[in-house]
Coordinates of C-alpha atoms in Angstrom, one line a residue:
X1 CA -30.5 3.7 40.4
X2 CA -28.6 4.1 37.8
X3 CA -25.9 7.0 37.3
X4 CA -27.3 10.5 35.8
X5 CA -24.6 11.5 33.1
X6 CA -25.0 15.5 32.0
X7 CA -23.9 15.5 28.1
X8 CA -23.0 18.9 26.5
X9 CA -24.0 19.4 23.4
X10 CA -25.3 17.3 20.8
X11 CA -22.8 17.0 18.0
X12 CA -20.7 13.9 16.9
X13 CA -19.6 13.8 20.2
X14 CA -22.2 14.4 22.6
X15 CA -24.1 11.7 19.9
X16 CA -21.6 9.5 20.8
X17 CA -21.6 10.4 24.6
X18 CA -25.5 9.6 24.7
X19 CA -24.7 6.4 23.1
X20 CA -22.2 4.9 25.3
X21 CA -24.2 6.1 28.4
X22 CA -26.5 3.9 27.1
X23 CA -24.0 0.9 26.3
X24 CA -23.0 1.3 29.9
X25 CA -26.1 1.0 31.5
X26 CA -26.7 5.1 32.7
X27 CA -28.8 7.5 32.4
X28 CA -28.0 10.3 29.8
X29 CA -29.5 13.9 30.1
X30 CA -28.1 15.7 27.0
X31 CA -28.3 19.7 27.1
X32 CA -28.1 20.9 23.4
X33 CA -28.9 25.0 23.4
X34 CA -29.6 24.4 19.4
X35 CA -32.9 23.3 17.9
X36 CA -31.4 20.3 16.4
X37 CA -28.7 18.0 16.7
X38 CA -25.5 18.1 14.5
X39 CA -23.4 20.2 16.3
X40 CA -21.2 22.2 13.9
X41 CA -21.8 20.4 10.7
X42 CA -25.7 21.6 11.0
X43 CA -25.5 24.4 8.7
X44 CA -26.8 27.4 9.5
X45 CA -27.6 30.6 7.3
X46 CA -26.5 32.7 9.9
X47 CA -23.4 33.0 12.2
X48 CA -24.8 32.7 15.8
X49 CA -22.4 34.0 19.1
X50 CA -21.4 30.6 20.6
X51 CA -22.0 28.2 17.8
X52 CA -19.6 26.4 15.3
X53 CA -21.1 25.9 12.0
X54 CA -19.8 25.1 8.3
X55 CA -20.0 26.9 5.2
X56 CA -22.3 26.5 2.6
X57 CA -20.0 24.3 0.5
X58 CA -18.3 22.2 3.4
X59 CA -16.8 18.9 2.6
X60 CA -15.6 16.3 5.1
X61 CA -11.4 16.3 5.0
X62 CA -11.4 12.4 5.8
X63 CA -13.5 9.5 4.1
X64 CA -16.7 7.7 5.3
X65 CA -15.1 5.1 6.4
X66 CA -12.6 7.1 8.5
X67 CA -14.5 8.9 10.1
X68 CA -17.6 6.6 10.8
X69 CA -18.8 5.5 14.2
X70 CA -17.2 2.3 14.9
X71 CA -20.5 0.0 15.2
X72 CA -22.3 1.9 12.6
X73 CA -20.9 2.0 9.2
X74 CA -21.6 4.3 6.7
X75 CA -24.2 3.6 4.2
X76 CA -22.3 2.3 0.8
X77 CA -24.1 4.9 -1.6
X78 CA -22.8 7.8 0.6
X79 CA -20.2 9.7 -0.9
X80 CA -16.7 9.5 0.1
X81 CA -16.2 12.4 1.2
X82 CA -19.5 13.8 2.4
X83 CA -20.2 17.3 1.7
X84 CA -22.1 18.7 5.2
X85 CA -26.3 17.5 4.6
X86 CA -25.0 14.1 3.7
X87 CA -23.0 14.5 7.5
X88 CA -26.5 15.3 9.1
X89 CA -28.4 12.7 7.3
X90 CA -25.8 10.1 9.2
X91 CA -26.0 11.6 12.1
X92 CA -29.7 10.9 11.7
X93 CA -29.3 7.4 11.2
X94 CA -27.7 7.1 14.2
X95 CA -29.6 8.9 16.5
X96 CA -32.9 6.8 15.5
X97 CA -31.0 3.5 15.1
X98 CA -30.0 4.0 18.4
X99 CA -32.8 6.5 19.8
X100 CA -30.7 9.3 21.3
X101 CA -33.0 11.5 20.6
X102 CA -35.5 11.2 23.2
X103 CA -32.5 11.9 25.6
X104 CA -32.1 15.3 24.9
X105 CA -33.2 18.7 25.5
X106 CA -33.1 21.4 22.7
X107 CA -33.0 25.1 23.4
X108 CA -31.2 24.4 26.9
X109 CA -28.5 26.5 27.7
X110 CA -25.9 25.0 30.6
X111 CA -24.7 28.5 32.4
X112 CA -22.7 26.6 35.0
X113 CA -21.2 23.4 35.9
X114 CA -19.4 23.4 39.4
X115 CA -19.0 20.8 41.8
X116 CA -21.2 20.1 44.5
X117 CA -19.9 20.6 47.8
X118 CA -20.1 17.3 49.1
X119 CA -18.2 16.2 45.6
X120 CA -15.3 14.4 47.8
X121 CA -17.8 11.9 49.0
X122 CA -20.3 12.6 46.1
X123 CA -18.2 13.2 42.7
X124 CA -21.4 14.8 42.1
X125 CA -22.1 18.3 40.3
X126 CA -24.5 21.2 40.0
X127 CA -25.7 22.1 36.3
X128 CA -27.1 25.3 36.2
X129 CA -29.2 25.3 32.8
X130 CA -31.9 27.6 31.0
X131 CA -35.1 26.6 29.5
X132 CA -34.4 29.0 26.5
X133 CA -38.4 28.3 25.5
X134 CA -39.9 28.9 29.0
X135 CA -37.3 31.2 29.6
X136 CA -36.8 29.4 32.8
X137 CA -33.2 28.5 34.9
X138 CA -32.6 25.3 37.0
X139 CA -30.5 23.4 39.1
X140 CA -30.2 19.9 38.6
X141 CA -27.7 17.2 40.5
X142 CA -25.4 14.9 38.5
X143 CA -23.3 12.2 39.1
X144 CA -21.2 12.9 35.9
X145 CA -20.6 15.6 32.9
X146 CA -19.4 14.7 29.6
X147 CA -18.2 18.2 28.6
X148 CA -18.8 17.5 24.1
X149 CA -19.0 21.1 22.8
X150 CA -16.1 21.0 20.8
X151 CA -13.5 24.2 19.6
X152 CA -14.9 25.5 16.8
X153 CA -17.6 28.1 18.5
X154 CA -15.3 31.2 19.5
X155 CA -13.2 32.7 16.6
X156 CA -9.8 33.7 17.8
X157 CA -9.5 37.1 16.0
X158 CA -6.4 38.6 16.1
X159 CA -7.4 42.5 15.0
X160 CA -4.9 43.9 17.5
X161 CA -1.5 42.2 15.3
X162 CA -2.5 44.4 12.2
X163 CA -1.8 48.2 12.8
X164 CA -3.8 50.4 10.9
X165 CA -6.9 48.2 11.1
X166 CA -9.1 50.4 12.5
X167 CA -8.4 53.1 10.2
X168 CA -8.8 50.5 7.4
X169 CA -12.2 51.1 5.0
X170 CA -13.1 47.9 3.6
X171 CA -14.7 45.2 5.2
X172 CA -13.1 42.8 7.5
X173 CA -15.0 39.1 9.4
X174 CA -14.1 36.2 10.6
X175 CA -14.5 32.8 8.9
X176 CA -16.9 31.5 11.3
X177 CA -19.4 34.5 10.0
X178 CA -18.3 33.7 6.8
X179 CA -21.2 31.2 4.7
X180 CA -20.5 31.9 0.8
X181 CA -19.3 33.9 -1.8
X182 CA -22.6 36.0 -1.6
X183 CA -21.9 39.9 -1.3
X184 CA -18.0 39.5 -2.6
X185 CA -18.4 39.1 -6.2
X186 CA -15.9 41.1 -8.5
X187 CA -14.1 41.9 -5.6
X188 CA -10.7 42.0 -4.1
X189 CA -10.2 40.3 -1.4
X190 CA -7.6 39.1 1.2
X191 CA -8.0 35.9 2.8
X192 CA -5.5 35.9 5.9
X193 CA -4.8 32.1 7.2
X194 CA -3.9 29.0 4.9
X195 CA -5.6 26.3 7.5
X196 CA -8.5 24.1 5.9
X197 CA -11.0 27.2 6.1
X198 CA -8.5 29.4 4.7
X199 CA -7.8 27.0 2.0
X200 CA -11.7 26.5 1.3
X201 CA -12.5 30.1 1.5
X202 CA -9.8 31.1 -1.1
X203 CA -10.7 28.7 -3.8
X204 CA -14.0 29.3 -3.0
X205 CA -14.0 33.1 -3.7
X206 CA -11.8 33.1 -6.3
X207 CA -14.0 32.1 -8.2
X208 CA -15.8 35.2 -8.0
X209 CA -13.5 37.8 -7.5
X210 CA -11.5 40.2 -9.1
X211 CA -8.5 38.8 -7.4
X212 CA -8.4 37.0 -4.3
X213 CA -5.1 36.9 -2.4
X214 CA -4.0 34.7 0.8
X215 CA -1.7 35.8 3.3
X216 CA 0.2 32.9 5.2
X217 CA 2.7 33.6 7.5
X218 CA 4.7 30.7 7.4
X219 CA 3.0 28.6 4.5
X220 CA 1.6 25.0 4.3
X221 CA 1.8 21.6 2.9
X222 CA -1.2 20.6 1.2
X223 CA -2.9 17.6 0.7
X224 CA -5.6 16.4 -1.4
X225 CA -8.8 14.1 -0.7
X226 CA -7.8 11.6 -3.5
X227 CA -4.9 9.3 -3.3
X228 CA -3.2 6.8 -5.9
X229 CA -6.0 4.4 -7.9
X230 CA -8.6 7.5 -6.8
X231 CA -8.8 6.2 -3.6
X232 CA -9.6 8.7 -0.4
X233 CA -5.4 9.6 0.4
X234 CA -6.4 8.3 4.0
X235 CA -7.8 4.7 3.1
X236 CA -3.5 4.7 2.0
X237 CA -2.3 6.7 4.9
X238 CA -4.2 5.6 8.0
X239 CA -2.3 2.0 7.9
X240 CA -0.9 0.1 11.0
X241 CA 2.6 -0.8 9.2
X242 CA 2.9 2.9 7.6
X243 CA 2.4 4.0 11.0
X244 CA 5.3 2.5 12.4
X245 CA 7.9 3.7 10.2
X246 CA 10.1 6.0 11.5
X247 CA 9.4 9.7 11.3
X248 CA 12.0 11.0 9.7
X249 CA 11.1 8.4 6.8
X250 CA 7.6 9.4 6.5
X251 CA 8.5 13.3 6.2
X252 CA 10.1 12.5 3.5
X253 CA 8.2 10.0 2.0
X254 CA 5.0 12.6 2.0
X255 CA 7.4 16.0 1.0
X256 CA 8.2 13.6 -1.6
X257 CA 4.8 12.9 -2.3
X258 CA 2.8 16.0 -2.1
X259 CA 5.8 18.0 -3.8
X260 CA 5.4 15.4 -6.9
X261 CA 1.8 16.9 -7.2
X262 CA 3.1 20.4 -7.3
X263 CA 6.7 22.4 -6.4
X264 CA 5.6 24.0 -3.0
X265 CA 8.0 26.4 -3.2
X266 CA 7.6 27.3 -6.9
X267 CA 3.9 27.8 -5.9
X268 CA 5.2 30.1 -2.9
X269 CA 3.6 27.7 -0.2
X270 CA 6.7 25.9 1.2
X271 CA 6.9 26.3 4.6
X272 CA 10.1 25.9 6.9
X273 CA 9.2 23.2 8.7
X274 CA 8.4 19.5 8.0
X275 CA 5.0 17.8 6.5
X276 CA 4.2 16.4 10.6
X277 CA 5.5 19.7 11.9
X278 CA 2.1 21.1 11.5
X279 CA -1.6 20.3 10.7
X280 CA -1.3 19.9 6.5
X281 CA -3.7 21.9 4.7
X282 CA -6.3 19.9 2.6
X283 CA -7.4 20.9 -0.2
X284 CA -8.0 19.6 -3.9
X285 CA -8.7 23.1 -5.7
X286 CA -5.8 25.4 -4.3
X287 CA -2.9 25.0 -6.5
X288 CA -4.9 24.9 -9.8
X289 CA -6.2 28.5 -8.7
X290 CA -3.1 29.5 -7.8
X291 CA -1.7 28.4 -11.5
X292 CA -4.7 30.2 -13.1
X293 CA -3.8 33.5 -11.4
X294 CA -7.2 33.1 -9.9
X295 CA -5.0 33.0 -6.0
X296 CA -1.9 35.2 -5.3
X297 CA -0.2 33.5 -2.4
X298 CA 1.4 36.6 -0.3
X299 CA 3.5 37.0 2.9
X300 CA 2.4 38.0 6.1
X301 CA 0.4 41.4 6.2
X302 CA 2.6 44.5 8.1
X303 CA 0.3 46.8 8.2
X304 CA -3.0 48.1 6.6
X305 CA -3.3 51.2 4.9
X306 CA -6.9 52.9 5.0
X307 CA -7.4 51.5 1.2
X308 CA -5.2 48.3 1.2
X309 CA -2.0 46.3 2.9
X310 CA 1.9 46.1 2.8
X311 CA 2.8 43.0 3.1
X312 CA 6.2 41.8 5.0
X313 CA 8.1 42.1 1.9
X314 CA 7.2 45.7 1.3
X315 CA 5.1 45.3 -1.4
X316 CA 1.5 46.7 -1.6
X317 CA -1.9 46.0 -2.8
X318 CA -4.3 48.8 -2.7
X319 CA -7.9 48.8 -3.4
X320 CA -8.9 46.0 -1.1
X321 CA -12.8 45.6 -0.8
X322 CA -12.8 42.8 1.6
X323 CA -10.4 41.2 4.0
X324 CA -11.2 37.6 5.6
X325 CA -9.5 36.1 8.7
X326 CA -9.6 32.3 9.0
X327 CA -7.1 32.1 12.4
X328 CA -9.0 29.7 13.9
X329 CA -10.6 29.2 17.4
X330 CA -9.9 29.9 21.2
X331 CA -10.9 27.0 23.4
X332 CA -13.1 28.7 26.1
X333 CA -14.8 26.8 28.9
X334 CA -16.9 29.8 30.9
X335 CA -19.6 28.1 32.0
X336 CA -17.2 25.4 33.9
X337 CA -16.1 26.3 37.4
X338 CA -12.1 27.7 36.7
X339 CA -10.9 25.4 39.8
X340 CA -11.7 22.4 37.6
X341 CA -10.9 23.2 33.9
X342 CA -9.3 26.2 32.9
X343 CA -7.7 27.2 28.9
X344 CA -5.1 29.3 28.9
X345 CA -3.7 29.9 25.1
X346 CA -5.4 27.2 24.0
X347 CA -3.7 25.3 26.8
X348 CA -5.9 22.6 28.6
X349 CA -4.6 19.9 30.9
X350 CA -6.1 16.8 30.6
X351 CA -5.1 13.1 30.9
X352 CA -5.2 11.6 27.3
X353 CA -6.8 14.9 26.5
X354 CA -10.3 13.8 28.9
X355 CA -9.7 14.0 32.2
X356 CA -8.6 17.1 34.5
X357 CA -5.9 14.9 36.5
X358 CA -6.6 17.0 39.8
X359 CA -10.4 15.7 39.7
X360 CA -11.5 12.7 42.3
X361 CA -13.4 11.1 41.7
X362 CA -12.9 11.4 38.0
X363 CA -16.6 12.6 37.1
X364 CA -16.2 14.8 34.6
X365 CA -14.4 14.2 31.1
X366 CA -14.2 16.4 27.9
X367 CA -14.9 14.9 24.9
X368 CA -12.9 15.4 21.4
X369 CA -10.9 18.5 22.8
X370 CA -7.8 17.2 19.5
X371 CA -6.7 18.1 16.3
X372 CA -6.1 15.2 14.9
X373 CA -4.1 14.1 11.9
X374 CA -7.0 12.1 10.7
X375 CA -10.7 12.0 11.3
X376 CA -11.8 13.0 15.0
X377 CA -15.4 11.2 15.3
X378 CA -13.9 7.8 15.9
X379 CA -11.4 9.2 18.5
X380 CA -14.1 11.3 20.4
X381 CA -16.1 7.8 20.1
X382 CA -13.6 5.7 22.4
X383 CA -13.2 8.9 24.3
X384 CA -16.6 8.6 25.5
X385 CA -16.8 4.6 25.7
X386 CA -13.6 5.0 28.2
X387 CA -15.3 7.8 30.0
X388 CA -18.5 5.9 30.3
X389 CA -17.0 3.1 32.0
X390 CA -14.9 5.5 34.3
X391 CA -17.7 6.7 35.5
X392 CA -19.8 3.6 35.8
X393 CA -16.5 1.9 37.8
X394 CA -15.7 -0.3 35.4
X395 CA -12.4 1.0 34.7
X396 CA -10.0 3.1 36.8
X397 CA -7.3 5.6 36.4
X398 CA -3.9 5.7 37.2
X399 CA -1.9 7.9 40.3
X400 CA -2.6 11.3 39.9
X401 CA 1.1 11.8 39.8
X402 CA 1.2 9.2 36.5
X403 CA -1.2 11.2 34.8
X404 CA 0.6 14.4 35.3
X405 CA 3.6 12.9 34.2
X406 CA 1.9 11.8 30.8
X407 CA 0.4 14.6 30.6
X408 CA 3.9 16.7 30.8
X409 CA 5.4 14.2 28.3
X410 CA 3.0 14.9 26.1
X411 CA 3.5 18.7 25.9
X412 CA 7.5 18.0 25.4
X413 CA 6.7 15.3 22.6
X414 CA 4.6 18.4 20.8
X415 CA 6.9 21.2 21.7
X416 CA 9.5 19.1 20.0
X417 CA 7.4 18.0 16.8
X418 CA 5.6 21.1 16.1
X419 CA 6.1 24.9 15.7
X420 CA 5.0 26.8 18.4
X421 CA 1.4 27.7 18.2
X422 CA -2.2 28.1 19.8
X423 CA -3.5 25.5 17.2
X424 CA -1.0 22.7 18.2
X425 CA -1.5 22.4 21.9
X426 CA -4.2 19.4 21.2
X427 CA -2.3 17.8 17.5
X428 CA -2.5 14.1 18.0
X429 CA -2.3 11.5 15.5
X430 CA -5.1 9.0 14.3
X431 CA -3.9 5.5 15.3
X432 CA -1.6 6.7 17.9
X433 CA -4.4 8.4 20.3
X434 CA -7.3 6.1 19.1
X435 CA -4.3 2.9 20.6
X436 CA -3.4 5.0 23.6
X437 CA -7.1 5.7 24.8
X438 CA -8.5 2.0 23.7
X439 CA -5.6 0.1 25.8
X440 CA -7.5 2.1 29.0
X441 CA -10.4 0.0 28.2
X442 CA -9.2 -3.1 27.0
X443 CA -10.0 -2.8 23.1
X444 CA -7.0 -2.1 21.5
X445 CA -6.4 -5.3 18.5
X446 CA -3.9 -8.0 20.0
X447 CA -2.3 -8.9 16.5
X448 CA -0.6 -11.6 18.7
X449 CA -3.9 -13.9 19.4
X450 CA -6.0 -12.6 16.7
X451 CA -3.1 -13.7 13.7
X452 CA -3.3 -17.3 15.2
X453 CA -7.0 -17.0 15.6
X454 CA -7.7 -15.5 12.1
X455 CA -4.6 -14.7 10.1
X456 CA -6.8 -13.5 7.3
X457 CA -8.5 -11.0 8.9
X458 CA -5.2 -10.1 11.2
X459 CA -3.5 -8.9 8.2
X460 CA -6.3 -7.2 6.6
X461 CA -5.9 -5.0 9.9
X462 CA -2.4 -4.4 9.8
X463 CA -1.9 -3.6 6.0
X464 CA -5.5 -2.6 5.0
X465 CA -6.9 1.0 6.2
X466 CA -7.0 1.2 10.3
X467 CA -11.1 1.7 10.2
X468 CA -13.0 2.5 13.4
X469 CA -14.5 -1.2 13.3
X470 CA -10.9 -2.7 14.9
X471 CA -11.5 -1.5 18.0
X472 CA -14.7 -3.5 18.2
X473 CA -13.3 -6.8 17.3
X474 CA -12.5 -7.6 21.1
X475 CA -12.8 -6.5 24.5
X476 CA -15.6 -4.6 26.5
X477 CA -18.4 -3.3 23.7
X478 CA -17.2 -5.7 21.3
X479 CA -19.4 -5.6 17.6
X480 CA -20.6 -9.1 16.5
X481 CA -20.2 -6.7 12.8
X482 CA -17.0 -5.5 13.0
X483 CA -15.0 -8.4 10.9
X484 CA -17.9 -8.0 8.4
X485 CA -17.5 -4.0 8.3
X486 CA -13.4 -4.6 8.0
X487 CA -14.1 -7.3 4.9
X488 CA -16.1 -5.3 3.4
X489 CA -14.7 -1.7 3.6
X490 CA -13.2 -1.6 0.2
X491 CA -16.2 -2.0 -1.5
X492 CA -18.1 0.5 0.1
X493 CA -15.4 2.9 -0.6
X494 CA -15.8 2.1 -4.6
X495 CA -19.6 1.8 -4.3
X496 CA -20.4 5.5 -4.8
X497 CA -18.2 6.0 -7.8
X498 CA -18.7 3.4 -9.9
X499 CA -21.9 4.0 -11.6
X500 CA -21.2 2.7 -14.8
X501 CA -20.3 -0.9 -15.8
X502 CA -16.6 0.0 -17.1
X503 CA -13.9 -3.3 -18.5
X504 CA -12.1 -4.8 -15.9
X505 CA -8.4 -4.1 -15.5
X506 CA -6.3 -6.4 -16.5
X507 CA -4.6 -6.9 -12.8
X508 CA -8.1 -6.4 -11.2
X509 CA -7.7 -10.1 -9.7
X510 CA -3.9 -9.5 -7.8
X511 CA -4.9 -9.0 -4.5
X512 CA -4.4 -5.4 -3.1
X513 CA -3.2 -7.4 0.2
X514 CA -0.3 -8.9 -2.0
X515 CA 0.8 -5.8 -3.7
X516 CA 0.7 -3.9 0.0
X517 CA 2.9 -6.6 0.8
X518 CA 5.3 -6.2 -2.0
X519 CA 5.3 -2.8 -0.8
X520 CA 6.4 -3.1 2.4
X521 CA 9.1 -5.9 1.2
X522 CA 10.5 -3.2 -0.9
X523 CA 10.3 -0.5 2.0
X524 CA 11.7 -2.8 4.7
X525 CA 14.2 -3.7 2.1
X526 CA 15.6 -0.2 1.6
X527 CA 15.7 0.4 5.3
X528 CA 18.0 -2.4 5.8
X529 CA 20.2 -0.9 3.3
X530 CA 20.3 2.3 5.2
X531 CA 21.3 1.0 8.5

């Protein structure tokens, strides 16, 4: 019979997770307490206790074909970047192309997951669940759990670092209850936090407020969605030769870069530490709202007042109708027995950020548990293809002592790269943790054999954009599509925008592979000089 796999939660990951079961041959239950699948980018009109959900006006950071599944491309006429229904309608497409659906049960809540007790022999586990419609609780056995709820459901809310906050008269939430502007028009309003939903929230309400100002602690480098030519900034940045520059050349390179767009510290944004030191904000709008006067950028709030704040520096704003936190989420894994996973500030141990390393067998994995410096679809994807054949026996793990000593290495290599915070306990970056997790199964690109085998398209993958669709080329779950997704990327990226016949460029036939190339002669060129 073939292996029961218990998959939490029915977002981008726990789609995924259903998938692969399937790819592997077992049996996927998936326990989604929602009516619908989506996960956090299903919209809701109302903030619910224990779900993640977007704003009314949520775009995607990264582009379609960053953050696509890697055997199912995005459909050309999407958008770039998708605002949140265009998100679902994929979703969609994948769950009939595939037909996930039938796998899983809405409105059932899992209340506990805890090993049986014959898990040495068994690896199996109890899941204790409620039929919310019946009203009705159950034990089922499992062989495995793929644990795919995400971080975004429980808002880390710091009330208790603001004195005078209880005494303060205005109104003051949390950005996962916040959905629009609605209720704060002609207004004025703090937004604490300068993370993506601080960013979006802030531009968003200033356009409807009397003043909107945003308090940042330490400040934030900020990106935008559209990169040189008015191509998605991470079809140019996601690139297997930019990758493997040195560091210290790339933080300058993008201070360089995003400082070109506007001064950071004329726009009092700079922060003190370097572009990779943290997570950079993204956000298209922010600094032409800040240069309309339509966004004050302030310090840190010291205290409140029962009308207002004083800021670090002393100075004041009184008045204040509304105040906004956006300080992000707190992992929290209640329903999971403590002696198997456990979050402690925001601290989880996991092997390759899936496995608890004391488990065995290895039955249970958690799924897209990262903030990644790129899109995190495609990393939960291989995630759950690794975990899938982990489970099935396909493909083992190393010594428990290795993977506590990876794990360790990991936290120094983070501890040395970033600031020290809740929200960088699970940074990774995009190519580096999509390589590290596909060499576990085998489908990591060997440039070696696949440049004599097809130069062409070997070089497309090292220069070109590091899609989804290489790690399908070879090895276990390879895509008979994938060198026809990778040819072809480029023009569904331009697809959506061009609309209108327009007169060819005069360089429209140099081949973008040759100028990338002239690129990194130049580059290589200047490093050489340096040494």
């Amino acid at each position: 019979m073939a292996k029961r796999v218990a998959v939490i939660g029915s977002g981008a990951s726990g789609l995924a997770a259903i998938k692969c079961c399937l790819d592997e041959g077992l049996q996927p239950v998936c326990f989604e307490k929602g009516t619908d699948i989506g996960g956090l980018w299903n919209f809701k009109e109302e903030a619910l206790p224990g779900f993640g959900s977007v704003f009314r006006s949520t775009v995607t950071i990264n582009s379609k074909e960053m953050i696509c599944f890697s055997d199912f491309p995005i459909p050309k006429e999407y958008p770039n970047f998708m605002h949140h229904s265009w998100v679902i309608k994929y979703f969609r497409l994948y769950a009939d192309k595939f037909g996930l659906i039938k796998h899983i049960r809405f409105r059932h809540r899992v209340d506990r997951v805890k090993p049986t007790e014959n898990f040495a022999e068994t690896g199996q586990w109890d899941i204790t669940y409620t039929d919310e419609e019946k009203n009705e609780t159950t034990t089922e056995v499992f062989d495995a759990v793929m644990v795919c709820t995400g971080h975004h459901a429980y808002p880390h809310y710091p009330r208790d670092s603001f004195p005078g906050i209880d005494d303060f008269q205005g109104e003051t939430t949390h950005s996962h209850d916040y959905k629009d502007f609605k209720g704060y028009e002609n207004k004025r309003v703090i937004v604490i936090g300068i993370g993506n939903s601080g960013g979006d929230v802030s531009v968003e309400l200033s356009r409807h407020t009397k003043q909107l100002f945003l308090s940042t602690r330490r400040g934030s480098w900020v990106a935008n969605r559209v990169g040189s030519r008015g191509l998605p900034v991470d079809i140019w940045a996601t690139r297997r030769w930019a990758d493997a520059l040195p560091l210290w050349f790339k933080e300058r390179f993008a201070q360089r870069q995003l400082n070109q767009r506007f001064d950071h510290s004329v726009y009092g944004l700079k922060p003190k530490h370097p572009v990779f030191g943290q997570h950079p904000t993204v956000n298209d709008d922010l600094p032409n709202r800040i240069i309309t006067g339509s966004i004050i950028v302030k310090p840190n709030i010291k205290r409140f007042t029962k009308t207002g704040v004083v800021f670090e520096d002393d100075t004041v704003e009184d008045d204040i109708d509304a105040v906004v936190f956006c300080t992000g989420y707190r992992f929290d894994f209640a329903y999971i027995d403590e002696s198997v996973l456990k979050a402690e500030g925001n601290d989880v141990s996991l092997y390759k950020y899936v496995f608890p390393p004391k488990l065995n067998p290895p039955t249970l994995s958690v799924i897209g548990l990262i903030q990644p410096l790129g899109a995190i679809m495609p990393i939960s994807e291989i995630m759950c293809r690794w975990a899938t054949r982990v489970f099935k026996g396909t493909t083992k793990l190393p010594p428990q002592g290795a993977m506590f000593d990876n794990i360790r290495q990991k936290k120094i290599d983070i501890s040395k790269r970033y600031y020290q915070s809740p929200r960088q306990t699970v940074q990774v970056d995009y190519i580096t943790m999509m390589d590290d997790v596909a060499v576990e199964i085998g489908v990591k690109p060997d440039f070696k054999s696949l440049f004599f085998s097809d130069p062409g398209l070997a070089i497309q993958c090292y220069f070109g954009p590091c899609t989804p669709y290489q790690y399908r080329l070879m090895g276990p779950g390879a895509w008979r599509g994938a060198k026809e997704a990778i040819q072809t990327q480029m023009y569904r990226v331009k697809y959506p925008t061009k609309t209108r016949a327009t007169p060819e460029d005069d360089d429209a036939g140099i081949s973008s592979i040759l100028k990338v190339l002239v690129v990194l002669v130049v580059i290589l060129a200047f490093l050489w000089n340096l040494l």
